[in-house]
């Protein structure tokens, strides 16, 4: 369904979700900001592909909604 | 399906488990029954046998805990992560932990999480299965409330666990056909949401297929219900959804379960209250409310909650007028008007449809509001209605929105 404007806390929530279930690791050094964004977009694509969502790499409403569903705590990728 | 790296599994067929503590949300006997039933799901399709221990170290130790509970994966309070479990191995290997901050229940209502369903999933991990991306599989990572009476494992779950342990020794509890891992074959789109291609049961045993989706431009196409949703329009028929959006050109073909996995197919009516970002679905004498993909808790509710007499057992169609904040409900040759502000039926209803809507001399199958007009559907025809004059101004085919 249509996208609602992305909120900062949504990005934080998504980062934690991707760390927990898709092995996302954020470079702490801010020099790698662009690299982080690409890496995060890759992980979003991986999660969208797993759940059969449209693979956009963007944190859209459908993707956020799926992240907020109650679920099992085990990662979705083999790690 | 998937397994953990290096596919760890129990190197024996007799596996033990122990329930270390209980959730205060349920009777102890109900907890024990839920867990025993969950183990039985897996023993039914493998040579594994599960024995409960009451003391000492068991292979699979089951416990309830909240927040930090001694491993590296603290729980996160209500919602979010419900539970987790470890792959087969020594010590913590095989153990299953359930988040005590959740509300555990033996029912499948919306007010809590069904312990049997979650335990069956977690024990799949305790036996060596990872997550599945097949919607409807038990090992799918997201919780879905389902009827647990006579619950059956999805073929994908069975493929996975039998890849690790093989099938049962004694005469298979299952139908005699084997489950040879088959190359995923194309399933008709109606059976799976797009972009997934799960394995399919061997064709000779595929259950009778649901009727396939009618063509968009079938001149005899009719609909069960239609509603707007955040600027888009959703057309429902059986388990199918046609989605028309201003944000993309073509009509998207979905299934109800791809948006709301726990809702039943075959809606009678649907309407959106845009101001509250809510869509209500009606089936027989019940209704549900959703916001986007989320089903509001406490549903389904009886339609009598809206003010219908007990004699009304189902609704044909519903449409909300965003300007007047009134919703019209169509039942047979009559209609009611519901005031969304006061949440009550208006006086003087029901009234005859034909008396108020000039040109509508029959029942209404579906209805929605768009561009300041009402659109009523009857069979394969659609009537554009001037809302103020309550008068039909145009008649089209029901699927005229699909650019046929």
Short mmCIF file of C-alpha atoms in Angstrom, two decimals:
data_model
loop_
_atom_site.label_atom_id
_atom_site.label_comp_id
_atom_site.label_asym_id
_atom_site.label_seq_id
_atom_site.Cartn_x
_atom_site.Cartn_y
_atom_site.Cartn_z
CA UNK A 1 0.00 0.00 0.00
CA UNK A 2 1.12 3.62 -0.44
CA UNK A 3 4.17 4.80 1.44
CA UNK A 4 3.86 6.94 4.55
CA UNK A 5 6.75 9.39 5.09
CA UNK A 6 9.71 7.58 6.57
CA UNK A 7 10.31 8.55 10.17
CA UNK A 8 13.76 8.63 11.75
CA UNK A 9 12.75 6.06 14.32
CA UNK A 10 11.62 3.80 11.49
CA UNK A 11 15.15 3.84 10.14
CA UNK A 12 16.54 2.99 13.56
CA UNK A 13 13.98 0.22 13.97
CA UNK A 14 14.85 -1.17 10.55
CA UNK A 15 18.59 -1.13 11.32
CA UNK A 16 18.04 -3.16 14.48
CA UNK A 17 15.75 -5.56 12.61
CA UNK A 18 18.29 -6.08 9.82
CA UNK A 19 21.11 -6.57 12.34
CA UNK A 20 19.07 -9.16 14.19
CA UNK A 21 17.67 -11.14 11.28
CA UNK A 22 19.82 -10.37 8.24
CA UNK A 23 23.31 -9.93 9.63
CA UNK A 24 23.50 -6.20 8.85
CA UNK A 25 26.57 -4.59 10.41
CA UNK A 26 26.77 -0.80 10.44
CA UNK A 27 30.19 0.79 10.06
CA UNK A 28 30.44 2.99 13.13
CA UNK A 29 32.88 5.39 11.46
CA UNK A 30 30.75 8.14 9.91
CA UNK A 31 33.22 8.36 6.98
CA UNK A 32 31.50 5.25 5.65
CA UNK A 33 28.02 6.81 5.64
CA UNK A 34 27.49 6.26 1.91
CA UNK A 35 28.81 2.70 2.22
CA UNK A 36 26.43 2.09 5.11
CA UNK A 37 23.45 3.30 3.14
CA UNK A 38 24.32 0.97 0.25
CA UNK A 39 24.91 -1.89 2.63
CA UNK A 40 21.60 -1.24 4.36
CA UNK A 41 19.80 -1.04 1.01
CA UNK A 42 21.30 -4.43 0.10
CA UNK A 43 20.03 -5.93 3.33
CA UNK A 44 16.59 -4.40 2.77
CA UNK A 45 16.58 -6.01 -0.66
CA UNK A 46 17.54 -9.34 0.91
CA UNK A 47 14.67 -9.09 3.39
CA UNK A 48 12.16 -7.96 0.72
CA UNK A 49 13.20 -10.89 -1.46
CA UNK A 50 12.77 -13.35 1.42
CA UNK A 51 9.21 -12.16 2.09
CA UNK A 52 8.26 -11.89 -1.55
CA UNK A 53 7.90 -8.12 -1.39
CA UNK A 54 8.77 -5.87 -4.30
CA UNK A 55 12.57 -5.67 -4.15
CA UNK A 56 13.31 -1.93 -4.07
CA UNK A 57 15.95 -1.54 -1.38
CA UNK A 58 13.76 1.26 0.00
CA UNK A 59 12.28 1.27 3.44
CA UNK A 60 8.68 1.62 2.20
CA UNK A 61 5.46 1.09 4.14
CA UNK A 62 4.97 -2.53 3.15
CA UNK A 63 8.55 -3.39 4.18
CA UNK A 64 8.25 -1.60 7.51
CA UNK A 65 4.89 -3.24 8.15
CA UNK A 66 6.42 -6.66 7.56
CA UNK A 67 9.29 -5.80 9.94
CA UNK A 68 6.78 -4.92 12.65
CA UNK A 69 4.92 -8.23 12.49
CA UNK A 70 5.33 -10.48 15.58
CA UNK A 71 7.85 -13.19 14.71
CA UNK A 72 10.47 -15.73 15.73
CA UNK A 73 13.79 -14.41 17.04
CA UNK A 74 15.98 -16.62 14.83
CA UNK A 75 17.71 -14.95 11.84
CA UNK A 76 16.17 -15.53 8.39
CA UNK A 77 19.53 -15.99 6.72
CA UNK A 78 21.95 -18.76 7.59
CA UNK A 79 24.41 -17.18 9.97
CA UNK B 1 12.69 -24.58 3.77
CA UNK B 2 16.22 -24.11 5.15
CA UNK B 3 18.51 -25.67 7.74
CA UNK B 4 21.25 -24.15 9.87
CA UNK B 5 24.82 -23.98 8.54
CA UNK B 6 26.27 -27.54 8.29
CA UNK B 7 22.73 -28.85 8.90
CA UNK B 8 23.09 -29.87 12.56
CA UNK B 9 20.63 -32.61 13.60
CA UNK B 10 20.11 -35.03 16.47
CA UNK B 11 22.24 -38.14 15.89
CA UNK B 12 19.59 -40.33 17.55
CA UNK B 13 15.86 -40.96 17.23
CA UNK B 14 14.99 -40.74 20.92
CA UNK B 15 15.12 -37.08 21.92
CA UNK B 16 14.26 -35.84 25.39
CA UNK B 17 12.67 -32.59 26.50
CA UNK B 18 11.96 -30.88 29.79
CA UNK B 19 9.65 -27.99 30.67
CA UNK B 20 11.69 -25.90 33.10
CA UNK B 21 8.99 -23.38 34.05
CA UNK B 22 5.51 -22.15 33.11
CA UNK B 23 3.84 -18.97 31.94
CA UNK B 24 1.25 -17.55 34.36
CA UNK B 25 -0.94 -16.80 31.32
CA UNK B 26 -2.09 -20.41 30.96
CA UNK B 27 -2.95 -23.48 33.03
CA UNK B 28 0.10 -25.73 33.41
CA UNK B 29 -1.86 -28.60 31.86
CA UNK B 30 -2.59 -26.41 28.79
CA UNK B 31 1.10 -25.54 28.46
CA UNK B 32 2.05 -29.23 28.66
CA UNK B 33 -0.64 -30.17 26.13
CA UNK B 34 0.43 -27.45 23.69
CA UNK B 35 4.05 -28.57 23.82
CA UNK B 36 3.23 -32.27 23.57
CA UNK B 37 1.02 -31.56 20.52
CA UNK B 38 3.81 -29.50 18.98
CA UNK B 39 6.28 -32.39 19.35
CA UNK B 40 3.72 -34.79 17.91
CA UNK B 41 3.50 -32.74 14.71
CA UNK B 42 7.17 -33.56 14.08
CA UNK B 43 7.14 -37.15 15.34
CA UNK B 44 4.23 -37.86 12.98
CA UNK B 45 6.42 -37.25 9.95
CA UNK B 46 9.85 -38.51 11.11
CA UNK B 47 11.32 -41.53 12.96
CA UNK B 48 11.91 -39.25 15.98
CA UNK B 49 10.37 -40.06 19.37
CA UNK B 50 10.15 -37.46 22.15
CA UNK B 51 10.26 -38.29 25.84
CA UNK B 52 9.53 -35.78 28.58
CA UNK B 53 11.93 -35.60 31.53
CA UNK B 54 10.99 -34.01 34.87
CA UNK B 55 14.53 -33.44 36.17
CA UNK B 56 18.14 -33.29 35.03
CA UNK B 57 19.46 -32.32 31.61
CA UNK B 58 17.22 -33.00 28.61
CA UNK B 59 18.19 -32.44 24.97
CA UNK B 60 15.54 -29.75 24.57
CA UNK B 61 15.05 -27.52 27.61
CA UNK B 62 11.91 -25.36 27.35
CA UNK B 63 11.50 -22.16 29.38
CA UNK B 64 9.67 -18.85 29.62
CA UNK B 65 11.67 -15.69 30.32
CA UNK B 66 11.54 -11.93 29.67
CA UNK B 67 14.20 -9.46 28.57
CA UNK B 68 17.78 -10.62 29.27
CA UNK B 69 17.66 -14.28 30.17
CA UNK B 70 21.24 -15.50 30.11
CA UNK B 71 21.95 -15.85 26.38
CA UNK B 72 23.01 -13.25 23.84
CA UNK B 73 19.50 -12.74 22.50
CA UNK B 74 17.48 -10.74 25.02
CA UNK B 75 13.75 -10.53 24.45
CA UNK B 76 12.15 -7.22 23.53
CA UNK B 77 8.94 -6.86 25.53
CA UNK B 78 5.44 -7.35 24.10
CA UNK B 79 5.26 -7.98 20.33
CA UNK B 80 8.31 -8.12 18.08
CA UNK B 81 10.23 -11.29 18.94
CA UNK B 82 7.95 -13.93 20.51
CA UNK B 83 10.45 -16.75 21.05
CA UNK B 84 13.64 -18.33 19.77
CA UNK B 85 15.32 -21.74 19.81
CA UNK B 86 18.75 -23.19 19.15
CA UNK B 87 19.73 -25.85 16.60
CA UNK B 88 20.55 -29.40 17.82
CA UNK B 89 23.70 -29.60 19.95
CA UNK B 90 24.98 -29.92 23.52
CA UNK B 91 24.16 -27.52 26.36
CA UNK B 92 22.00 -24.70 25.00
CA UNK B 93 21.69 -26.61 21.70
CA UNK B 94 18.04 -27.52 21.04
CA UNK B 95 16.72 -25.29 23.84
CA UNK B 96 13.58 -23.19 23.22
CA UNK B 97 12.89 -19.87 25.00
CA UNK B 98 9.50 -18.11 25.02
CA UNK B 99 9.12 -14.40 25.78
CA UNK B 100 7.13 -14.10 29.00
CA UNK B 101 6.25 -10.51 28.08
CA UNK B 102 3.86 -11.91 25.47
CA UNK B 103 0.34 -13.02 26.30
CA UNK B 104 0.32 -16.80 25.76
CA UNK B 105 -2.94 -18.58 25.08
CA UNK B 106 -4.32 -21.92 23.94
CA UNK B 107 -6.79 -20.14 21.68
CA UNK B 108 -6.31 -18.49 18.31
CA UNK B 109 -7.91 -15.17 19.10
CA UNK B 110 -6.29 -11.82 18.51
CA UNK B 111 -5.72 -11.22 22.21
CA UNK B 112 -2.62 -13.38 22.49
CA UNK B 113 -0.24 -15.78 20.80
CA UNK B 114 -1.15 -19.42 20.48
CA UNK B 115 1.51 -21.41 22.36
CA UNK B 116 1.02 -24.56 20.26
CA UNK B 117 1.71 -22.71 17.00
CA UNK B 118 4.78 -20.87 18.33
CA UNK B 119 6.13 -23.97 20.09
CA UNK B 120 5.72 -26.08 16.95
CA UNK B 121 7.72 -23.46 15.03
CA UNK B 122 10.47 -23.21 17.68
CA UNK B 123 10.77 -26.98 18.00
CA UNK B 124 11.34 -27.04 14.27
CA UNK B 125 14.49 -25.02 15.03
CA UNK B 126 15.33 -27.33 17.97
CA UNK B 127 15.32 -30.19 15.44
CA UNK B 128 17.48 -28.36 12.90
CA UNK B 129 15.15 -26.42 10.59
CA UNK B 130 15.77 -22.77 9.72
CA UNK B 131 13.15 -20.41 8.35
CA UNK B 132 11.05 -20.95 5.25
CA UNK B 133 9.96 -18.21 2.88
CA UNK B 134 6.81 -20.14 1.95
CA UNK B 135 3.79 -18.19 3.21
CA UNK B 136 1.68 -20.71 5.11
CA UNK B 137 4.60 -22.93 6.14
CA UNK B 138 4.99 -23.42 9.89
CA UNK B 139 8.66 -22.37 9.60
CA UNK B 140 7.71 -19.00 8.07
CA UNK B 141 9.23 -16.45 10.47
CA UNK B 142 6.12 -14.35 11.04
CA UNK B 143 3.38 -15.41 13.46
CA UNK B 144 -0.02 -16.15 11.85
CA UNK B 145 -3.08 -16.96 13.92
CA UNK B 146 -4.55 -20.16 12.45
CA UNK B 147 -7.12 -22.72 13.40
CA UNK B 148 -5.14 -25.27 15.39
CA UNK B 149 -7.81 -27.99 15.31
CA UNK B 150 -6.41 -30.77 13.15
CA UNK B 151 -3.44 -28.57 12.24
CA UNK B 152 -1.38 -30.07 9.39
CA UNK B 153 2.25 -29.31 8.55
CA UNK B 154 2.76 -27.60 5.19
CA UNK B 155 4.49 -29.82 2.60
CA UNK B 156 7.48 -27.47 2.75
CA UNK B 157 7.91 -28.19 6.48
CA UNK B 158 7.69 -31.93 5.78
CA UNK B 159 10.21 -31.76 2.94
CA UNK B 160 12.60 -29.97 5.29
CA UNK B 161 12.35 -32.19 8.34
CA UNK B 162 12.44 -35.37 6.24
CA UNK B 163 15.55 -34.08 4.48
CA UNK B 164 17.17 -34.19 7.94
CA UNK B 165 15.59 -37.32 9.46
CA UNK B 166 13.74 -39.25 6.74
CA UNK B 167 10.14 -40.42 7.00
CA UNK B 168 8.54 -42.39 9.85
CA UNK B 169 9.54 -46.02 10.37
CA UNK B 170 6.07 -47.54 10.81
CA UNK B 171 3.38 -47.22 8.17
CA UNK B 172 3.33 -43.55 7.36
CA UNK B 173 0.69 -41.58 9.13
CA UNK B 174 0.57 -39.57 5.97
CA UNK B 175 -1.12 -40.58 2.74
CA UNK B 176 0.98 -43.32 1.13
CA UNK B 177 2.57 -41.01 -1.42
CA UNK B 178 6.18 -40.18 -0.73
CA UNK B 179 7.30 -36.60 -0.59
CA UNK B 180 10.18 -36.75 -3.04
CA UNK B 181 11.69 -33.26 -3.09
CA UNK B 182 10.39 -32.04 -6.43
CA UNK B 183 11.73 -29.18 -8.42
CA UNK B 184 9.41 -26.31 -7.58
CA UNK B 185 6.87 -26.19 -10.34
CA UNK B 186 4.89 -23.13 -11.24
CA UNK B 187 1.85 -22.91 -9.01
CA UNK B 188 -1.13 -21.04 -10.35
CA UNK B 189 -0.71 -17.43 -9.22
CA UNK B 190 -3.83 -17.63 -7.12
CA UNK B 191 -2.22 -20.15 -4.85
CA UNK B 192 0.87 -18.21 -3.93
CA UNK B 193 1.65 -14.54 -3.71
CA UNK B 194 3.90 -13.38 -6.52
CA UNK B 195 7.73 -13.70 -6.30
CA UNK B 196 7.57 -16.93 -4.30
CA UNK B 197 7.86 -20.33 -5.82
CA UNK B 198 7.52 -22.82 -2.99
CA UNK B 199 7.63 -26.53 -3.59
CA UNK B 200 4.35 -28.08 -4.56
CA UNK B 201 2.86 -31.40 -3.58
CA UNK B 202 3.22 -33.96 -6.39
CA UNK B 203 0.66 -33.06 -9.00
CA UNK B 204 -1.24 -36.35 -8.75
CA UNK B 205 -2.13 -35.50 -5.20
CA UNK B 206 -2.61 -31.80 -5.54
CA UNK B 207 -5.90 -31.08 -3.78
CA UNK B 208 -8.71 -29.95 -6.01
CA UNK B 209 -7.62 -26.53 -7.20
CA UNK B 210 -9.63 -23.50 -6.20
CA UNK B 211 -11.34 -21.89 -9.21
CA UNK B 212 -8.69 -19.91 -11.08
CA UNK B 213 -8.82 -16.11 -11.25
CA UNK B 214 -11.22 -14.78 -13.91
CA UNK B 215 -9.75 -12.70 -16.71
CA UNK B 216 -9.62 -8.95 -16.03
CA UNK B 217 -11.69 -8.24 -19.15
CA UNK B 218 -14.17 -11.07 -18.83
CA UNK B 219 -17.46 -9.33 -19.74
CA UNK B 220 -19.28 -11.44 -17.16
CA UNK B 221 -16.90 -10.52 -14.31
CA UNK B 222 -18.67 -9.80 -11.02
CA UNK B 223 -17.28 -8.80 -7.62
CA UNK B 224 -18.03 -9.71 -4.01
CA UNK B 225 -16.85 -6.42 -2.53
CA UNK B 226 -14.90 -3.28 -3.48
CA UNK B 227 -13.21 -0.65 -1.35
CA UNK B 228 -10.78 2.20 -1.62
CA UNK B 229 -7.65 2.07 0.52
CA UNK B 230 -5.27 5.04 0.86
CA UNK B 231 -6.04 6.27 -2.64
CA UNK B 232 -6.04 2.84 -4.24
CA UNK B 233 -9.05 0.67 -5.12
CA UNK B 234 -9.28 -3.03 -4.24
CA UNK B 235 -11.74 -5.32 -6.03
CA UNK B 236 -12.47 -8.63 -4.23
CA UNK B 237 -13.77 -11.92 -5.59
CA UNK B 238 -13.31 -15.17 -3.66
CA UNK B 239 -9.71 -15.17 -2.48
CA UNK B 240 -8.58 -12.85 -5.28
CA UNK B 241 -7.84 -9.12 -5.22
CA UNK B 242 -7.50 -6.80 -8.21
CA UNK B 243 -5.57 -3.72 -7.10
CA UNK B 244 -5.83 -0.45 -9.04
CA UNK B 245 -3.43 2.24 -7.91
CA UNK B 246 -2.57 5.76 -9.02
CA UNK B 247 1.01 4.86 -8.17
CA UNK B 248 1.49 2.24 -10.88
CA UNK B 249 -0.07 1.70 -14.29
CA UNK B 250 -1.10 -1.95 -14.52
CA UNK B 251 -3.67 -3.75 -12.42
CA UNK B 252 -1.90 -5.77 -9.70
CA UNK B 253 -3.20 -9.29 -9.05
CA UNK B 254 -3.01 -10.42 -5.43
CA UNK B 255 -4.74 -12.74 -2.99
CA UNK B 256 -6.40 -11.67 0.25
CA UNK B 257 -3.95 -13.84 2.19
CA UNK B 258 -1.00 -11.96 0.70
CA UNK B 259 -2.22 -8.80 2.46
CA UNK B 260 -4.02 -10.25 5.49
CA UNK B 261 -2.93 -13.90 5.94
CA UNK B 262 -5.37 -14.62 8.74
CA UNK B 263 -8.49 -13.18 7.07
CA UNK B 264 -10.91 -15.57 5.38
CA UNK B 265 -11.71 -15.28 1.69
CA UNK B 266 -15.08 -14.38 0.25
CA UNK B 267 -15.95 -10.98 1.66
CA UNK B 268 -19.58 -9.82 1.35
CA UNK B 269 -18.78 -6.12 1.69
CA UNK B 270 -15.96 -3.68 2.43
CA UNK B 271 -15.56 0.06 2.90
CA UNK B 272 -12.91 2.59 3.92
CA UNK B 273 -13.27 5.35 6.49
CA UNK B 274 -10.47 7.51 5.15
CA UNK B 275 -10.38 9.87 8.16
CA UNK B 276 -9.41 7.01 10.48
CA UNK B 277 -7.32 5.08 7.92
CA UNK B 278 -9.55 2.09 8.52
CA UNK B 279 -11.08 -0.49 6.18
CA UNK B 280 -13.87 -2.74 7.40
CA UNK B 281 -14.50 -6.17 5.88
CA UNK B 282 -17.76 -8.05 6.25
CA UNK B 283 -18.46 -11.76 5.93
CA UNK B 284 -21.73 -13.30 7.03
CA UNK B 285 -22.63 -11.80 10.41
CA UNK B 286 -19.10 -10.72 11.36
CA UNK B 287 -16.76 -7.87 10.48
CA UNK B 288 -13.06 -7.04 10.82
CA UNK B 289 -11.18 -3.73 10.83
CA UNK B 290 -7.71 -3.29 9.31
CA UNK B 291 -5.30 -0.41 9.03
CA UNK B 292 -2.95 -1.12 6.14
CA UNK B 293 -1.79 -4.67 6.67
CA UNK B 294 -2.57 -4.75 10.41
CA UNK B 295 -5.77 -6.36 11.65
CA UNK B 296 -7.08 -4.47 14.68
CA UNK B 297 -7.25 -6.52 17.85
CA UNK B 298 -10.61 -7.65 19.19
CA UNK B 299 -12.02 -8.62 15.79
CA UNK B 300 -14.09 -10.24 14.35
CA UNK B 301 -17.15 -8.61 15.89
CA UNK B 302 -20.84 -9.34 15.25
CA UNK B 303 -22.50 -6.94 12.79
CA UNK B 304 -25.20 -6.38 15.40
CA UNK B 305 -22.58 -4.19 17.14
CA UNK B 306 -23.26 -1.66 14.39
CA UNK B 307 -26.97 -1.63 15.12
CA UNK B 308 -28.34 -4.26 12.74
CA UNK B 309 -31.28 -6.32 14.00
CA UNK B 310 -30.69 -10.03 14.54
CA UNK B 311 -32.75 -10.73 11.43
CA UNK B 312 -29.88 -9.38 9.30
CA UNK B 313 -27.39 -12.26 8.88
CA UNK B 314 -25.20 -10.73 6.15
CA UNK B 315 -24.62 -7.54 4.21
CA UNK B 316 -24.54 -7.28 0.40
CA UNK B 317 -22.48 -4.10 0.08
CA UNK B 318 -21.29 -1.00 1.95
CA UNK B 319 -19.98 2.40 0.94
CA UNK B 320 -18.81 5.33 3.06
CA UNK B 321 -19.48 8.90 1.93
CA UNK B 322 -16.37 10.82 2.93
CA UNK B 323 -18.24 14.12 2.74
CA UNK B 324 -21.22 13.35 4.97
CA UNK B 325 -19.33 10.78 7.11
CA UNK B 326 -22.28 8.44 6.66
CA UNK B 327 -21.97 4.81 5.53
CA UNK B 328 -24.70 3.12 3.48
CA UNK B 329 -25.21 -0.61 4.07
CA UNK B 330 -27.16 -2.54 1.43
CA UNK B 331 -29.15 -5.62 2.42
CA UNK B 332 -31.54 -7.12 -0.11
CA UNK B 333 -33.77 -4.37 -1.53
CA UNK B 334 -33.20 -2.08 1.47
CA UNK B 335 -30.37 0.05 2.85
CA UNK B 336 -29.33 1.46 6.20
CA UNK B 337 -27.37 4.66 6.96
CA UNK B 338 -24.70 4.54 9.69
CA UNK B 339 -23.25 7.71 11.22
CA UNK B 340 -19.47 7.19 11.64
CA UNK B 341 -19.23 10.20 13.97
CA UNK B 342 -21.80 8.92 16.46
CA UNK B 343 -21.09 5.28 15.57
CA UNK B 344 -24.80 4.57 15.36
CA UNK B 345 -27.47 3.77 12.79
CA UNK B 346 -29.54 6.72 11.67
CA UNK B 347 -33.27 6.90 12.42
CA UNK B 348 -35.81 6.14 9.72
CA UNK B 349 -33.88 3.22 8.24
CA UNK B 350 -33.94 0.80 6.56
CA UNK B 351 -35.40 2.40 3.46
CA UNK B 352 -36.07 0.89 0.03
CA UNK B 353 -33.09 1.32 -2.32
CA UNK B 354 -35.34 1.85 -5.34
CA UNK B 355 -37.25 4.62 -3.51
CA UNK B 356 -34.14 6.72 -2.93
CA UNK B 357 -31.69 5.77 -5.69
CA UNK B 358 -33.39 6.47 -9.02
CA UNK B 359 -32.39 3.81 -11.52
CA UNK B 360 -31.27 1.20 -9.00
CA UNK B 361 -34.11 -1.31 -9.08
CA UNK B 362 -32.22 -4.35 -7.72
CA UNK B 363 -29.82 -5.52 -5.01
CA UNK B 364 -26.29 -4.12 -4.76
CA UNK B 365 -23.38 -6.63 -4.80
CA UNK B 366 -20.60 -4.11 -4.12
CA UNK B 367 -20.12 -0.36 -3.87
CA UNK B 368 -17.43 2.26 -3.46
CA UNK B 369 -16.96 6.02 -3.73
CA UNK B 370 -14.52 7.62 -6.17
CA UNK B 371 -14.16 11.07 -7.71
CA UNK B 372 -17.27 12.28 -5.86
CA UNK B 373 -19.53 9.54 -7.23
CA UNK B 374 -20.90 6.30 -5.84
CA UNK B 375 -20.37 3.19 -7.95
CA UNK B 376 -22.87 0.40 -7.38
CA UNK B 377 -22.27 -3.07 -8.80
CA UNK B 378 -24.94 -5.58 -9.70
CA UNK B 379 -23.78 -8.69 -11.57
CA UNK B 380 -21.51 -7.64 -14.44
CA UNK B 381 -22.93 -4.10 -14.55
CA UNK B 382 -21.81 -1.00 -12.71
CA UNK B 383 -23.92 2.10 -12.03
CA UNK B 384 -22.33 5.53 -11.58
CA UNK B 385 -24.54 7.46 -9.15
CA UNK B 386 -24.73 11.20 -8.52
CA UNK B 387 -24.61 11.16 -4.71
CA UNK B 388 -26.52 14.40 -4.10
CA UNK B 389 -29.30 13.63 -6.58
CA UNK B 390 -29.15 9.90 -5.77
CA UNK B 391 -29.60 9.26 -9.46
CA UNK B 392 -27.89 6.89 -11.89
CA UNK B 393 -26.01 8.90 -14.53
CA UNK B 394 -24.10 6.13 -16.32
CA UNK B 395 -24.08 2.34 -16.65
CA UNK B 396 -20.81 0.50 -17.45
CA UNK B 397 -19.38 -3.00 -17.24
CA UNK B 398 -18.14 -3.97 -13.80
CA UNK B 399 -14.53 -4.21 -14.98
CA UNK B 400 -14.44 -0.84 -16.72
CA UNK B 401 -11.75 0.20 -14.21
CA UNK B 402 -9.36 -2.34 -15.72
CA UNK B 403 -8.92 -0.39 -18.96
CA UNK B 404 -10.36 -3.23 -21.06
#
